DNA sequence: CCATTTCTTGACGTTAACGTAAGGGTTGTG
DNA sequence: CACAACCCTTACGTTAACGTCAAGAAATGG
């Protein structure tokens, strides 16, 4: 047992995870995470002294969403980046909001955040609607088939 | 005006269309259609004497669905082929059903068709559900922001 | 301090899904 | 039949999204 039972390497410091761990958690490879970073899908990621990447729980969460978007929407990374950038703007707004003393500015930022989220939702809704339309097509075909089945079998059991 | 106003070339015979027309109709290129055919996403397509491809309205419809699936699900062509193959099986079932004299066999085929369609719907439902979950996440964040907005703005103007 | 493991940055390889160009037939029209 | 517009196949080029390999540093347990 070189390192089987104890995954103690997993805790470089508090909650922070290294790239390998994150990758495994997401079912991806370290290479993919570096590639995504290179392409600007996530902020350059913190490093520890020697240059090893460290991911916060928030980072991991963001990565999870990216992975989901990729799977669900089938967008290219470039397209996903625009979505993620909006997301990032949200994070920035949050941080600024906390530091912000003026209630008026806070309000403005929050309203902007709502606008961004609303836009993201619209994108999703669009996709959902199209998929439901497709689904409806399939259902219609099923109904027609069911009618035929009922005609031929509904009367008697034979 | 060499051929602007009159797209008479569009009708080689009745309803059949040539590759260029179909491509334009779908917002794709001829190359893409040939590639799809090469990859088995559609049946080898009818040809006219000289070897020009001819597409029936049914073919076009099938192509429309393929294009939609690609856009919506982001599946690879290989994955889409499995979906399309199911679809094709349906078409075959339909044709056989008409030629089929035995009501029992007809029934069996139709039930099989329903099963196939149900499976396709399940795939779509799965995707839809995941997207709705994502959507719900965004909505929750909006609600939290709205609460904050109401707090700061609902009581007094300050 | 040493061994082992995990990380780092290149750099080149790979696959899918086409784009593009070459060379040459086919079709419909005048 | 001549001609433009379209189509055919073949083949090589391209881009995205990684995979893989190499050489070397950094972390950690003993």
PDB file of C-alpha atoms in Angstrom, chain A residues 2-152:
ATOM      1  CA  UNK A   2       1.935   2.929  -1.208  1.00  0.00           C
ATOM      2  CA  UNK A   3      -0.883   5.411  -1.028  1.00  0.00           C
ATOM      3  CA  UNK A   4      -4.113   3.567  -1.315  1.00  0.00           C
ATOM      4  CA  UNK A   5      -6.075   3.951   1.888  1.00  0.00           C
ATOM      5  CA  UNK A   6      -4.903   7.357   2.907  1.00  0.00           C
ATOM      6  CA  UNK A   7      -5.407  10.193   0.511  1.00  0.00           C
ATOM      7  CA  UNK A   8      -3.756  12.629   2.835  1.00  0.00           C
ATOM      8  CA  UNK A   9      -1.990  14.317  -0.025  1.00  0.00           C
ATOM      9  CA  UNK A  10      -5.362  15.730  -0.663  1.00  0.00           C
ATOM     10  CA  UNK A  11      -4.987  18.597   1.767  1.00  0.00           C
ATOM     11  CA  UNK A  12      -2.211  20.994   0.877  1.00  0.00           C
ATOM     12  CA  UNK A  13      -3.781  23.626   3.037  1.00  0.00           C
ATOM     13  CA  UNK A  14      -7.249  23.742   4.432  1.00  0.00           C
ATOM     14  CA  UNK A  15      -9.754  23.419   1.622  1.00  0.00           C
ATOM     15  CA  UNK A  16      -7.427  23.885  -1.316  1.00  0.00           C
ATOM     16  CA  UNK A  17      -6.994  21.070  -3.788  1.00  0.00           C
ATOM     17  CA  UNK A  18      -4.305  20.297  -6.315  1.00  0.00           C
ATOM     18  CA  UNK A  19      -4.952  19.810  -9.970  1.00  0.00           C
ATOM     19  CA  UNK A  20      -4.872  16.015  -9.957  1.00  0.00           C
ATOM     20  CA  UNK A  21      -7.421  15.749  -7.228  1.00  0.00           C
ATOM     21  CA  UNK A  22      -9.737  18.241  -8.850  1.00  0.00           C
ATOM     22  CA  UNK A  23      -9.417  16.490 -12.169  1.00  0.00           C
ATOM     23  CA  UNK A  24     -10.321  13.145 -10.681  1.00  0.00           C
ATOM     24  CA  UNK A  25     -13.215  14.667  -8.831  1.00  0.00           C
ATOM     25  CA  UNK A  26     -14.565  16.034 -12.082  1.00  0.00           C
ATOM     26  CA  UNK A  27     -13.785  12.977 -14.147  1.00  0.00           C
ATOM     27  CA  UNK A  28     -11.377  14.989 -16.249  1.00  0.00           C
ATOM     28  CA  UNK A  29      -7.618  15.110 -16.650  1.00  0.00           C
ATOM     29  CA  UNK A  30      -5.130  17.678 -15.399  1.00  0.00           C
ATOM     30  CA  UNK A  31      -4.328  18.435 -18.994  1.00  0.00           C
ATOM     31  CA  UNK A  32      -7.900  19.465 -19.615  1.00  0.00           C
ATOM     32  CA  UNK A  33      -7.912  21.822 -16.674  1.00  0.00           C
ATOM     33  CA  UNK A  34      -4.688  23.433 -17.813  1.00  0.00           C
ATOM     34  CA  UNK A  35      -6.094  23.722 -21.282  1.00  0.00           C
ATOM     35  CA  UNK A  36      -9.217  25.387 -20.022  1.00  0.00           C
ATOM     36  CA  UNK A  37      -7.152  27.794 -18.020  1.00  0.00           C
ATOM     37  CA  UNK A  38      -5.014  28.518 -21.043  1.00  0.00           C
ATOM     38  CA  UNK A  39      -8.136  29.290 -23.029  1.00  0.00           C
ATOM     39  CA  UNK A  40      -9.397  31.670 -20.404  1.00  0.00           C
ATOM     40  CA  UNK A  41     -12.275  29.622 -19.088  1.00  0.00           C
ATOM     41  CA  UNK A  42     -11.149  30.113 -15.545  1.00  0.00           C
ATOM     42  CA  UNK A  43      -9.042  32.704 -13.763  1.00  0.00           C
ATOM     43  CA  UNK A  44      -5.328  31.775 -13.805  1.00  0.00           C
ATOM     44  CA  UNK A  45      -5.686  29.841 -10.564  1.00  0.00           C
ATOM     45  CA  UNK A  46      -3.718  30.391  -7.436  1.00  0.00           C
ATOM     46  CA  UNK A  47      -0.315  28.797  -7.094  1.00  0.00           C
ATOM     47  CA  UNK A  48       1.688  27.603  -4.194  1.00  0.00           C
ATOM     48  CA  UNK A  49       5.290  28.614  -3.725  1.00  0.00           C
ATOM     49  CA  UNK A  50       6.736  26.122  -6.122  1.00  0.00           C
ATOM     50  CA  UNK A  51       4.206  26.849  -8.821  1.00  0.00           C
ATOM     51  CA  UNK A  52       1.680  24.075  -8.173  1.00  0.00           C
ATOM     52  CA  UNK A  53      -1.861  25.089  -8.931  1.00  0.00           C
ATOM     53  CA  UNK A  54      -4.308  25.309  -6.052  1.00  0.00           C
ATOM     54  CA  UNK A  55      -8.074  25.279  -6.450  1.00  0.00           C
ATOM     55  CA  UNK A  56     -10.502  26.679  -3.936  1.00  0.00           C
ATOM     56  CA  UNK A  57     -13.932  25.124  -3.437  1.00  0.00           C
ATOM     57  CA  UNK A  58     -15.333  28.045  -5.402  1.00  0.00           C
ATOM     58  CA  UNK A  59     -12.969  27.246  -8.254  1.00  0.00           C
ATOM     59  CA  UNK A  60     -14.077  23.642  -8.201  1.00  0.00           C
ATOM     60  CA  UNK A  61     -17.691  24.676  -8.253  1.00  0.00           C
ATOM     61  CA  UNK A  62     -17.072  26.878 -11.251  1.00  0.00           C
ATOM     62  CA  UNK A  63     -15.307  24.025 -13.002  1.00  0.00           C
ATOM     63  CA  UNK A  64     -18.236  21.777 -12.310  1.00  0.00           C
ATOM     64  CA  UNK A  65     -20.551  24.219 -14.009  1.00  0.00           C
ATOM     65  CA  UNK A  66     -18.270  24.534 -16.983  1.00  0.00           C
ATOM     66  CA  UNK A  67     -18.172  20.779 -17.374  1.00  0.00           C
ATOM     67  CA  UNK A  68     -21.955  20.650 -17.142  1.00  0.00           C
ATOM     68  CA  UNK A  69     -22.418  23.377 -19.701  1.00  0.00           C
ATOM     69  CA  UNK A  70     -20.110  21.616 -22.068  1.00  0.00           C
ATOM     70  CA  UNK A  71     -22.025  18.399 -21.724  1.00  0.00           C
ATOM     71  CA  UNK A  72     -25.468  19.909 -21.775  1.00  0.00           C
ATOM     72  CA  UNK A  73     -25.237  22.631 -24.338  1.00  0.00           C
ATOM     73  CA  UNK A  74     -22.582  21.178 -26.546  1.00  0.00           C
ATOM     74  CA  UNK A  75     -21.154  24.643 -26.887  1.00  0.00           C
ATOM     75  CA  UNK A  76     -17.617  25.231 -27.940  1.00  0.00           C
ATOM     76  CA  UNK A  77     -15.246  26.391 -25.253  1.00  0.00           C
ATOM     77  CA  UNK A  78     -15.249  29.819 -26.847  1.00  0.00           C
ATOM     78  CA  UNK A  79     -19.015  30.033 -26.446  1.00  0.00           C
ATOM     79  CA  UNK A  80     -18.877  28.713 -22.943  1.00  0.00           C
ATOM     80  CA  UNK A  81     -16.314  31.313 -22.098  1.00  0.00           C
ATOM     81  CA  UNK A  82     -18.822  34.057 -22.699  1.00  0.00           C
ATOM     82  CA  UNK A  83     -21.217  32.358 -20.332  1.00  0.00           C
ATOM     83  CA  UNK A  84     -18.502  31.907 -17.765  1.00  0.00           C
ATOM     84  CA  UNK A  85     -17.346  35.462 -18.122  1.00  0.00           C
ATOM     85  CA  UNK A  86     -20.799  36.595 -17.166  1.00  0.00           C
ATOM     86  CA  UNK A  87     -20.559  34.292 -14.210  1.00  0.00           C
ATOM     87  CA  UNK A  88     -17.248  35.748 -13.282  1.00  0.00           C
ATOM     88  CA  UNK A  89     -18.631  39.219 -13.476  1.00  0.00           C
ATOM     89  CA  UNK A  90     -21.146  38.082 -10.916  1.00  0.00           C
ATOM     90  CA  UNK A  91     -18.440  36.978  -8.538  1.00  0.00           C
ATOM     91  CA  UNK A  92     -16.741  40.309  -8.956  1.00  0.00           C
ATOM     92  CA  UNK A  93     -19.971  42.083  -8.250  1.00  0.00           C
ATOM     93  CA  UNK A  94     -20.442  40.078  -5.098  1.00  0.00           C
ATOM     94  CA  UNK A  95     -17.001  40.911  -3.812  1.00  0.00           C
ATOM     95  CA  UNK A  96     -17.393  44.550  -4.622  1.00  0.00           C
ATOM     96  CA  UNK A  97     -20.801  44.603  -3.092  1.00  0.00           C
ATOM     97  CA  UNK A  98     -19.461  43.504   0.224  1.00  0.00           C
ATOM     98  CA  UNK A  99     -16.730  46.121   0.183  1.00  0.00           C
ATOM     99  CA  UNK A 100     -19.077  48.713  -1.147  1.00  0.00           C
ATOM    100  CA  UNK A 101     -20.404  51.181   1.356  1.00  0.00           C
ATOM    101  CA  UNK A 102     -22.811  53.134  -0.778  1.00  0.00           C
ATOM    102  CA  UNK A 103     -26.230  51.464  -0.809  1.00  0.00           C
ATOM    103  CA  UNK A 104     -27.039  53.066  -4.107  1.00  0.00           C
ATOM    104  CA  UNK A 105     -24.039  51.469  -5.783  1.00  0.00           C
ATOM    105  CA  UNK A 106     -24.768  48.168  -4.147  1.00  0.00           C
ATOM    106  CA  UNK A 107     -28.243  48.295  -5.537  1.00  0.00           C
ATOM    107  CA  UNK A 108     -26.992  49.079  -8.996  1.00  0.00           C
ATOM    108  CA  UNK A 109     -24.540  46.203  -8.969  1.00  0.00           C
ATOM    109  CA  UNK A 110     -27.109  43.778  -7.737  1.00  0.00           C
ATOM    110  CA  UNK A 111     -29.495  44.829 -10.398  1.00  0.00           C
ATOM    111  CA  UNK A 112     -26.786  44.259 -12.941  1.00  0.00           C
ATOM    112  CA  UNK A 113     -26.207  40.824 -11.484  1.00  0.00           C
ATOM    113  CA  UNK A 114     -29.874  40.017 -11.853  1.00  0.00           C
ATOM    114  CA  UNK A 115     -29.725  41.139 -15.457  1.00  0.00           C
ATOM    115  CA  UNK A 116     -26.798  38.845 -16.183  1.00  0.00           C
ATOM    116  CA  UNK A 117     -28.468  35.877 -14.567  1.00  0.00           C
ATOM    117  CA  UNK A 118     -31.655  36.581 -16.423  1.00  0.00           C
ATOM    118  CA  UNK A 119     -29.759  36.488 -19.671  1.00  0.00           C
ATOM    119  CA  UNK A 120     -28.190  33.150 -18.806  1.00  0.00           C
ATOM    120  CA  UNK A 121     -31.592  31.789 -17.991  1.00  0.00           C
ATOM    121  CA  UNK A 122     -32.881  32.970 -21.325  1.00  0.00           C
ATOM    122  CA  UNK A 123     -30.174  30.980 -23.074  1.00  0.00           C
ATOM    123  CA  UNK A 124     -31.126  27.891 -21.148  1.00  0.00           C
ATOM    124  CA  UNK A 125     -34.816  28.448 -21.743  1.00  0.00           C
ATOM    125  CA  UNK A 126     -34.192  28.711 -25.427  1.00  0.00           C
ATOM    126  CA  UNK A 127     -32.466  25.376 -25.480  1.00  0.00           C
ATOM    127  CA  UNK A 128     -35.037  23.771 -23.256  1.00  0.00           C
ATOM    128  CA  UNK A 129     -37.851  24.983 -25.454  1.00  0.00           C
ATOM    129  CA  UNK A 130     -36.260  23.578 -28.580  1.00  0.00           C
ATOM    130  CA  UNK A 131     -35.680  20.264 -26.939  1.00  0.00           C
ATOM    131  CA  UNK A 132     -39.241  20.151 -25.750  1.00  0.00           C
ATOM    132  CA  UNK A 133     -40.422  20.838 -29.257  1.00  0.00           C
ATOM    133  CA  UNK A 134     -38.396  17.923 -30.493  1.00  0.00           C
ATOM    134  CA  UNK A 135     -39.766  15.849 -27.697  1.00  0.00           C
ATOM    135  CA  UNK A 136     -43.269  16.825 -28.620  1.00  0.00           C
ATOM    136  CA  UNK A 137     -42.659  15.599 -32.142  1.00  0.00           C
ATOM    137  CA  UNK A 138     -41.683  12.208 -30.841  1.00  0.00           C
ATOM    138  CA  UNK A 139     -44.703  12.111 -28.589  1.00  0.00           C
ATOM    139  CA  UNK A 140     -47.020  12.880 -31.440  1.00  0.00           C
ATOM    140  CA  UNK A 141     -45.635   9.953 -33.342  1.00  0.00           C
ATOM    141  CA  UNK A 142     -46.144   7.749 -30.343  1.00  0.00           C
ATOM    142  CA  UNK A 143     -49.724   8.848 -30.020  1.00  0.00           C
ATOM    143  CA  UNK A 144     -50.410   7.973 -33.631  1.00  0.00           C
ATOM    144  CA  UNK A 145     -48.900   4.580 -33.128  1.00  0.00           C
ATOM    145  CA  UNK A 146     -50.900   4.070 -29.958  1.00  0.00           C
ATOM    146  CA  UNK A 147     -54.094   4.845 -31.812  1.00  0.00           C
ATOM    147  CA  UNK A 148     -53.263   2.194 -34.336  1.00  0.00           C
ATOM    148  CA  UNK A 149     -52.514  -0.238 -31.557  1.00  0.00           C
ATOM    149  CA  UNK A 150     -55.763   0.505 -29.796  1.00  0.00           C
ATOM    150  CA  UNK A 151     -57.712   0.022 -32.998  1.00  0.00           C
ATOM    151  CA  UNK A 152     -56.297  -3.386 -33.608  1.00  0.00           C
TER     152      UNK A 152
END
